[in-house]
């Protein structure tokens, strides 16, 4: 009888935790949706092609609350919620940079990653890596893998191609970096661009990928070594 009561108590506790996690996740997602309106002033200035100094104070404060509250979430929910925020930040940053022609050092995703490092690092580096990997997957589902049909080659990099390439940067941010994953993702993107006959995007990616990452990779890892060999082959092919 005591055992059955204990099991009932544990079941009740688990239900409470799950419900609390669900409610908190809903609130955080609402905060994320609010960031667009909070950044309205920056958006207007951006569309007037006036470079901004990055996210405004209210936006940074909201990002901080999101990171703080996310700490309390169950792991899988946390990864889902925060990767969604990073995906939104990346898309808005790329849009801002394409309109203004200015790449900001203190952009939205940098602020969000820095705050995630401050609030979430105590839960382990593996969690931080999982967040950025999931963020890349989210961006790629909407861009790189949205369609693989061959399309006419454009003279300029499309918005989707730009986002797909810039998403890899998330895997290089200090504290979140995973060089092997970044190079593997680079090769995957090169395959997709080539299949779709987007050679300009492939060339842009090859030229963008940091040589410092290639130099610092641990090539004793077979996966990293194979990725490096494939990347070197792409460089020869594209050039």
mmCIF file of C-alpha atoms in Angstrom:
data_model
loop_
_atom_site.group_PDB
_atom_site.id
_atom_site.type_symbol
_atom_site.label_atom_id
_atom_site.label_comp_id
_atom_site.label_asym_id
_atom_site.label_seq_id
_atom_site.Cartn_x
_atom_site.Cartn_y
_atom_site.Cartn_z
ATOM 1 C CA UNK A 1 0.000 0.000 0.000
ATOM 2 C CA UNK A 2 2.828 2.361 0.880
ATOM 3 C CA UNK A 3 4.509 1.535 -2.413
ATOM 4 C CA UNK A 4 1.348 2.341 -4.359
ATOM 5 C CA UNK A 5 1.041 5.684 -2.557
ATOM 6 C CA UNK A 6 4.648 6.511 -3.316
ATOM 7 C CA UNK A 7 4.088 5.709 -6.990
ATOM 8 C CA UNK A 8 0.969 7.902 -7.030
ATOM 9 C CA UNK A 9 2.946 10.760 -5.462
ATOM 10 C CA UNK A 10 5.727 10.400 -8.024
ATOM 11 C CA UNK A 11 3.212 10.333 -10.849
ATOM 12 C CA UNK A 12 1.531 13.473 -9.506
ATOM 13 C CA UNK A 13 4.895 15.220 -9.161
ATOM 14 C CA UNK A 14 5.847 14.316 -12.738
ATOM 15 C CA UNK A 15 2.524 15.634 -13.999
ATOM 16 C CA UNK A 16 3.038 18.928 -12.184
ATOM 17 C CA UNK A 17 6.562 19.283 -13.563
ATOM 18 C CA UNK A 18 5.408 18.550 -17.123
ATOM 19 C CA UNK A 19 2.547 21.023 -16.881
ATOM 20 C CA UNK A 20 4.791 23.715 -15.389
ATOM 21 C CA UNK A 21 7.315 23.113 -18.167
ATOM 22 C CA UNK A 22 4.588 23.404 -20.800
ATOM 23 C CA UNK A 23 3.190 26.655 -19.381
ATOM 24 C CA UNK A 24 6.642 28.213 -19.050
ATOM 25 C CA UNK A 25 7.511 27.221 -22.630
ATOM 26 C CA UNK A 26 4.309 28.888 -23.889
ATOM 27 C CA UNK A 27 5.212 32.084 -22.027
ATOM 28 C CA UNK A 28 8.768 32.091 -23.396
ATOM 29 C CA UNK A 29 7.508 31.571 -26.949
ATOM 30 C CA UNK A 30 5.206 34.549 -26.433
ATOM 31 C CA UNK A 31 8.230 36.602 -25.363
ATOM 32 C CA UNK A 32 10.028 35.487 -28.514
ATOM 33 C CA UNK A 33 7.100 36.593 -30.662
ATOM 34 C CA UNK A 34 7.154 39.974 -28.945
ATOM 35 C CA UNK A 35 10.771 40.614 -29.967
ATOM 36 C CA UNK A 36 9.694 41.589 -33.485
ATOM 37 C CA UNK A 37 7.609 44.518 -32.251
ATOM 38 C CA UNK A 38 10.260 45.494 -29.714
ATOM 39 C CA UNK A 39 12.727 45.837 -32.583
ATOM 40 C CA UNK A 40 10.376 47.991 -34.662
ATOM 41 C CA UNK A 41 12.499 51.141 -34.321
ATOM 42 C CA UNK A 42 15.590 49.325 -35.525
ATOM 43 C CA UNK A 43 13.550 47.806 -38.349
ATOM 44 C CA UNK A 44 12.385 51.199 -39.611
ATOM 45 C CA UNK A 45 15.920 52.568 -39.547
ATOM 46 C CA UNK A 46 17.148 49.438 -41.272
ATOM 47 C CA UNK A 47 14.689 49.820 -44.113
ATOM 48 C CA UNK A 48 15.905 53.370 -44.555
ATOM 49 C CA UNK A 49 19.355 51.850 -45.063
ATOM 50 C CA UNK A 50 20.708 53.459 -41.936
ATOM 51 C CA UNK A 51 23.048 51.124 -40.085
ATOM 52 C CA UNK A 52 22.012 50.457 -36.492
ATOM 53 C CA UNK A 53 24.249 49.632 -33.552
ATOM 54 C CA UNK A 54 22.457 46.338 -32.982
ATOM 55 C CA UNK A 55 19.430 45.344 -30.868
ATOM 56 C CA UNK A 56 17.868 48.104 -28.784
ATOM 57 C CA UNK A 57 17.764 48.060 -24.969
ATOM 58 C CA UNK A 58 14.236 46.677 -24.646
ATOM 59 C CA UNK A 59 15.081 43.861 -27.050
ATOM 60 C CA UNK A 60 18.249 42.909 -25.166
ATOM 61 C CA UNK A 61 16.310 42.914 -21.891
ATOM 62 C CA UNK A 62 13.716 40.561 -23.390
ATOM 63 C CA UNK A 63 16.443 38.273 -24.746
ATOM 64 C CA UNK A 64 17.857 38.163 -21.209
ATOM 65 C CA UNK A 65 14.490 37.140 -19.753
ATOM 66 C CA UNK A 66 14.142 34.422 -22.384
ATOM 67 C CA UNK A 67 17.556 32.987 -21.499
ATOM 68 C CA UNK A 68 16.861 33.233 -17.761
ATOM 69 C CA UNK A 69 13.471 31.512 -17.941
ATOM 70 C CA UNK A 70 14.742 28.912 -20.405
ATOM 71 C CA UNK A 71 17.167 27.675 -17.749
ATOM 72 C CA UNK A 72 14.195 26.213 -15.871
ATOM 73 C CA UNK A 73 12.915 24.173 -18.827
ATOM 74 C CA UNK A 74 13.332 20.460 -19.363
ATOM 75 C CA UNK A 75 16.233 19.808 -21.744
ATOM 76 C CA UNK A 76 14.376 18.936 -24.957
ATOM 77 C CA UNK A 77 11.921 21.808 -24.460
ATOM 78 C CA UNK A 78 14.806 24.202 -23.819
ATOM 79 C CA UNK A 79 16.584 23.155 -27.028
ATOM 80 C CA UNK A 80 13.354 23.561 -29.006
ATOM 81 C CA UNK A 81 12.553 27.002 -27.579
ATOM 82 C CA UNK A 82 16.006 28.567 -27.691
ATOM 83 C CA UNK A 83 16.890 27.204 -31.115
ATOM 84 C CA UNK A 84 13.687 28.823 -32.353
ATOM 85 C CA UNK A 85 14.897 32.152 -30.999
ATOM 86 C CA UNK A 86 18.288 31.752 -32.679
ATOM 87 C CA UNK A 87 16.608 30.918 -35.976
ATOM 88 C CA UNK A 88 14.531 34.098 -35.750
ATOM 89 C CA UNK A 89 17.598 36.193 -34.843
ATOM 90 C CA UNK A 90 19.600 34.793 -37.756
ATOM 91 C CA UNK A 91 16.860 35.515 -40.286
ATOM 92 C CA UNK A 92 16.399 39.075 -39.008
ATOM 93 C CA UNK A 93 20.151 39.709 -38.927
ATOM 94 C CA UNK A 94 20.614 38.510 -42.507
ATOM 95 C CA UNK A 95 17.698 40.662 -43.650
ATOM 96 C CA UNK A 96 19.159 43.706 -41.880
ATOM 97 C CA UNK A 97 22.611 43.164 -43.345
ATOM 98 C CA UNK A 98 21.293 42.672 -46.882
ATOM 99 C CA UNK A 99 19.270 45.888 -46.723
ATOM 100 C CA UNK A 100 21.816 48.096 -44.967
ATOM 101 C CA UNK A 101 24.938 46.578 -46.492
ATOM 102 C CA UNK A 102 26.516 46.647 -43.022
ATOM 103 C CA UNK A 103 27.500 43.603 -40.968
ATOM 104 C CA UNK A 104 27.026 44.392 -37.275
ATOM 105 C CA UNK A 105 29.367 42.925 -34.688
ATOM 106 C CA UNK A 106 26.793 43.078 -31.890
ATOM 107 C CA UNK A 107 23.870 41.586 -33.806
ATOM 108 C CA UNK A 108 20.829 39.720 -32.498
ATOM 109 C CA UNK A 109 22.258 36.218 -32.652
ATOM 110 C CA UNK A 110 25.478 37.320 -30.966
ATOM 111 C CA UNK A 111 23.502 38.828 -28.086
ATOM 112 C CA UNK A 112 21.330 35.702 -27.778
ATOM 113 C CA UNK A 113 24.314 33.357 -27.855
ATOM 114 C CA UNK A 114 26.163 35.437 -25.275
ATOM 115 C CA UNK A 115 23.144 35.417 -22.959
ATOM 116 C CA UNK A 116 22.688 31.684 -23.468
ATOM 117 C CA UNK A 117 26.305 31.203 -22.441
ATOM 118 C CA UNK A 118 25.744 33.273 -19.293
ATOM 119 C CA UNK A 119 22.502 31.567 -18.228
ATOM 120 C CA UNK A 120 22.725 28.048 -19.633
ATOM 121 C CA UNK A 121 26.422 27.081 -19.565
ATOM 122 C CA UNK A 122 26.072 25.548 -16.091
ATOM 123 C CA UNK A 123 23.835 22.882 -17.631
ATOM 124 C CA UNK A 124 26.707 21.650 -19.759
ATOM 125 C CA UNK A 125 28.490 22.437 -23.008
ATOM 126 C CA UNK A 126 26.688 19.592 -24.758
ATOM 127 C CA UNK A 127 23.415 21.443 -24.268
ATOM 128 C CA UNK A 128 24.837 24.604 -25.859
ATOM 129 C CA UNK A 129 26.022 22.621 -28.881
ATOM 130 C CA UNK A 130 22.635 20.905 -29.187
ATOM 131 C CA UNK A 131 20.924 24.305 -29.256
ATOM 132 C CA UNK A 132 22.987 25.652 -32.154
ATOM 133 C CA UNK A 133 22.807 22.378 -34.100
ATOM 134 C CA UNK A 134 19.007 22.428 -33.818
ATOM 135 C CA UNK A 135 18.977 26.098 -34.853
ATOM 136 C CA UNK A 136 20.938 25.222 -38.005
ATOM 137 C CA UNK A 137 18.489 22.405 -38.728
ATOM 138 C CA UNK A 138 15.547 24.811 -38.364
ATOM 139 C CA UNK A 139 17.057 27.319 -40.782
ATOM 140 C CA UNK A 140 17.994 24.635 -43.290
ATOM 141 C CA UNK A 141 14.518 23.089 -43.305
ATOM 142 C CA UNK A 142 13.213 26.454 -44.479
ATOM 143 C CA UNK A 143 16.026 27.253 -46.901
ATOM 144 C CA UNK A 144 18.540 24.619 -47.998
ATOM 145 C CA UNK A 145 16.108 21.691 -47.983
ATOM 146 C CA UNK A 146 12.973 23.631 -48.910
ATOM 147 C CA UNK A 147 13.441 22.481 -52.505
ATOM 148 C CA UNK A 148 16.194 20.644 -54.341
ATOM 149 C CA UNK A 149 14.976 21.245 -57.888
ATOM 150 C CA UNK A 150 17.491 22.894 -60.160
ATOM 151 C CA UNK A 151 16.749 26.581 -60.588
ATOM 152 C CA UNK A 152 18.233 29.222 -62.909
ATOM 153 C CA UNK A 153 21.508 30.581 -61.590
ATOM 154 C CA UNK A 154 21.078 34.106 -60.214
ATOM 155 C CA UNK A 155 23.690 36.818 -60.381
ATOM 156 C CA UNK A 156 23.351 37.514 -56.656
ATOM 157 C CA UNK A 157 23.077 35.306 -53.596
ATOM 158 C CA UNK A 158 19.416 34.732 -52.685
ATOM 159 C CA UNK A 159 18.081 35.382 -49.196
ATOM 160 C CA UNK A 160 17.569 31.654 -48.549
ATOM 161 C CA UNK A 161 21.075 30.807 -49.745
ATOM 162 C CA UNK A 162 22.511 33.552 -47.548
ATOM 163 C CA UNK A 163 20.627 32.247 -44.500
ATOM 164 C CA UNK A 164 21.690 28.665 -45.192
ATOM 165 C CA UNK A 165 25.354 29.686 -45.330
ATOM 166 C CA UNK A 166 25.246 32.052 -42.367
ATOM 167 C CA UNK A 167 23.552 29.426 -40.198
ATOM 168 C CA UNK A 168 26.855 27.540 -40.127
ATOM 169 C CA UNK A 169 28.350 30.513 -38.250
ATOM 170 C CA UNK A 170 26.306 29.465 -35.222
ATOM 171 C CA UNK A 171 28.541 26.392 -34.938
ATOM 172 C CA UNK A 172 31.643 28.603 -34.703
ATOM 173 C CA UNK A 173 30.565 30.933 -31.870
ATOM 174 C CA UNK A 174 32.971 30.779 -28.877
ATOM 175 C CA UNK A 175 31.643 28.426 -26.214
ATOM 176 C CA UNK A 176 29.283 26.780 -28.696
ATOM 177 C CA UNK A 177 31.859 25.874 -31.323
ATOM 178 C CA UNK A 178 31.861 22.473 -32.986
ATOM 179 C CA UNK A 179 34.358 22.689 -35.829
ATOM 180 C CA UNK A 180 33.817 19.149 -37.049
ATOM 181 C CA UNK A 181 30.061 19.663 -37.296
ATOM 182 C CA UNK A 182 30.586 22.999 -39.032
ATOM 183 C CA UNK A 183 32.747 21.412 -41.739
ATOM 184 C CA UNK A 184 30.384 18.457 -42.154
ATOM 185 C CA UNK A 185 27.499 20.931 -42.565
ATOM 186 C CA UNK A 186 29.546 22.935 -45.053
ATOM 187 C CA UNK A 187 29.986 19.817 -47.204
ATOM 188 C CA UNK A 188 26.274 19.003 -46.984
ATOM 189 C CA UNK A 189 25.397 22.518 -48.138
ATOM 190 C CA UNK A 190 27.894 22.288 -50.997
ATOM 191 C CA UNK A 191 26.244 19.071 -52.180
ATOM 192 C CA UNK A 192 22.798 20.657 -52.057
ATOM 193 C CA UNK A 193 23.893 23.806 -53.870
ATOM 194 C CA UNK A 194 25.596 21.752 -56.563
ATOM 195 C CA UNK A 195 22.561 19.499 -57.058
ATOM 196 C CA UNK A 196 20.424 22.614 -57.511
ATOM 197 C CA UNK A 197 23.038 24.089 -59.874
ATOM 198 C CA UNK A 198 23.601 26.977 -57.470
ATOM 199 C CA UNK A 199 27.315 27.245 -58.163
ATOM 200 C CA UNK A 200 27.498 30.877 -57.093
ATOM 201 C CA UNK A 201 26.215 29.909 -53.631
ATOM 202 C CA UNK A 202 28.679 27.005 -53.497
ATOM 203 C CA UNK A 203 31.549 29.321 -54.408
ATOM 204 C CA UNK A 204 30.437 31.842 -51.788
ATOM 205 C CA UNK A 205 30.417 29.123 -49.120
ATOM 206 C CA UNK A 206 33.870 27.819 -50.060
ATOM 207 C CA UNK A 207 35.331 31.329 -49.975
ATOM 208 C CA UNK A 208 33.578 32.183 -46.702
ATOM 209 C CA UNK A 209 34.492 29.110 -44.648
ATOM 210 C CA UNK A 210 37.235 30.250 -42.211
ATOM 211 C CA UNK A 211 40.695 28.812 -42.873
ATOM 212 C CA UNK A 212 41.401 29.150 -39.144
ATOM 213 C CA UNK A 213 38.780 26.471 -38.480
ATOM 214 C CA UNK A 214 40.459 24.117 -40.938
ATOM 215 C CA UNK A 215 43.809 24.704 -39.266
ATOM 216 C CA UNK A 216 42.485 24.059 -35.750
ATOM 217 C CA UNK A 217 40.514 20.893 -36.489
ATOM 218 C CA UNK A 218 41.588 17.617 -34.899
ATOM 219 C CA UNK A 219 42.253 15.443 -37.940
ATOM 220 C CA UNK A 220 42.931 12.381 -35.784
ATOM 221 C CA UNK A 221 39.142 12.077 -35.753
ATOM 222 C CA UNK A 222 38.179 9.974 -38.831
ATOM 223 C CA UNK A 223 34.951 11.942 -39.368
ATOM 224 C CA UNK A 224 36.852 15.238 -39.311
ATOM 225 C CA UNK A 225 39.553 13.863 -41.619
ATOM 226 C CA UNK A 226 37.006 12.629 -44.162
ATOM 227 C CA UNK A 227 35.167 15.960 -43.984
ATOM 228 C CA UNK A 228 38.422 17.810 -44.627
ATOM 229 C CA UNK A 229 39.220 15.617 -47.643
ATOM 230 C CA UNK A 230 35.742 16.201 -49.071
ATOM 231 C CA UNK A 231 36.003 19.956 -48.522
ATOM 232 C CA UNK A 232 39.407 20.074 -50.249
ATOM 233 C CA UNK A 233 37.877 18.222 -53.202
ATOM 234 C CA UNK A 234 35.041 20.765 -53.369
ATOM 235 C CA UNK A 235 37.551 23.619 -53.398
ATOM 236 C CA UNK A 236 39.343 22.076 -56.397
ATOM 237 C CA UNK A 237 36.058 21.384 -58.188
ATOM 238 C CA UNK A 238 34.542 24.828 -57.677
ATOM 239 C CA UNK A 239 37.719 26.732 -58.505
#
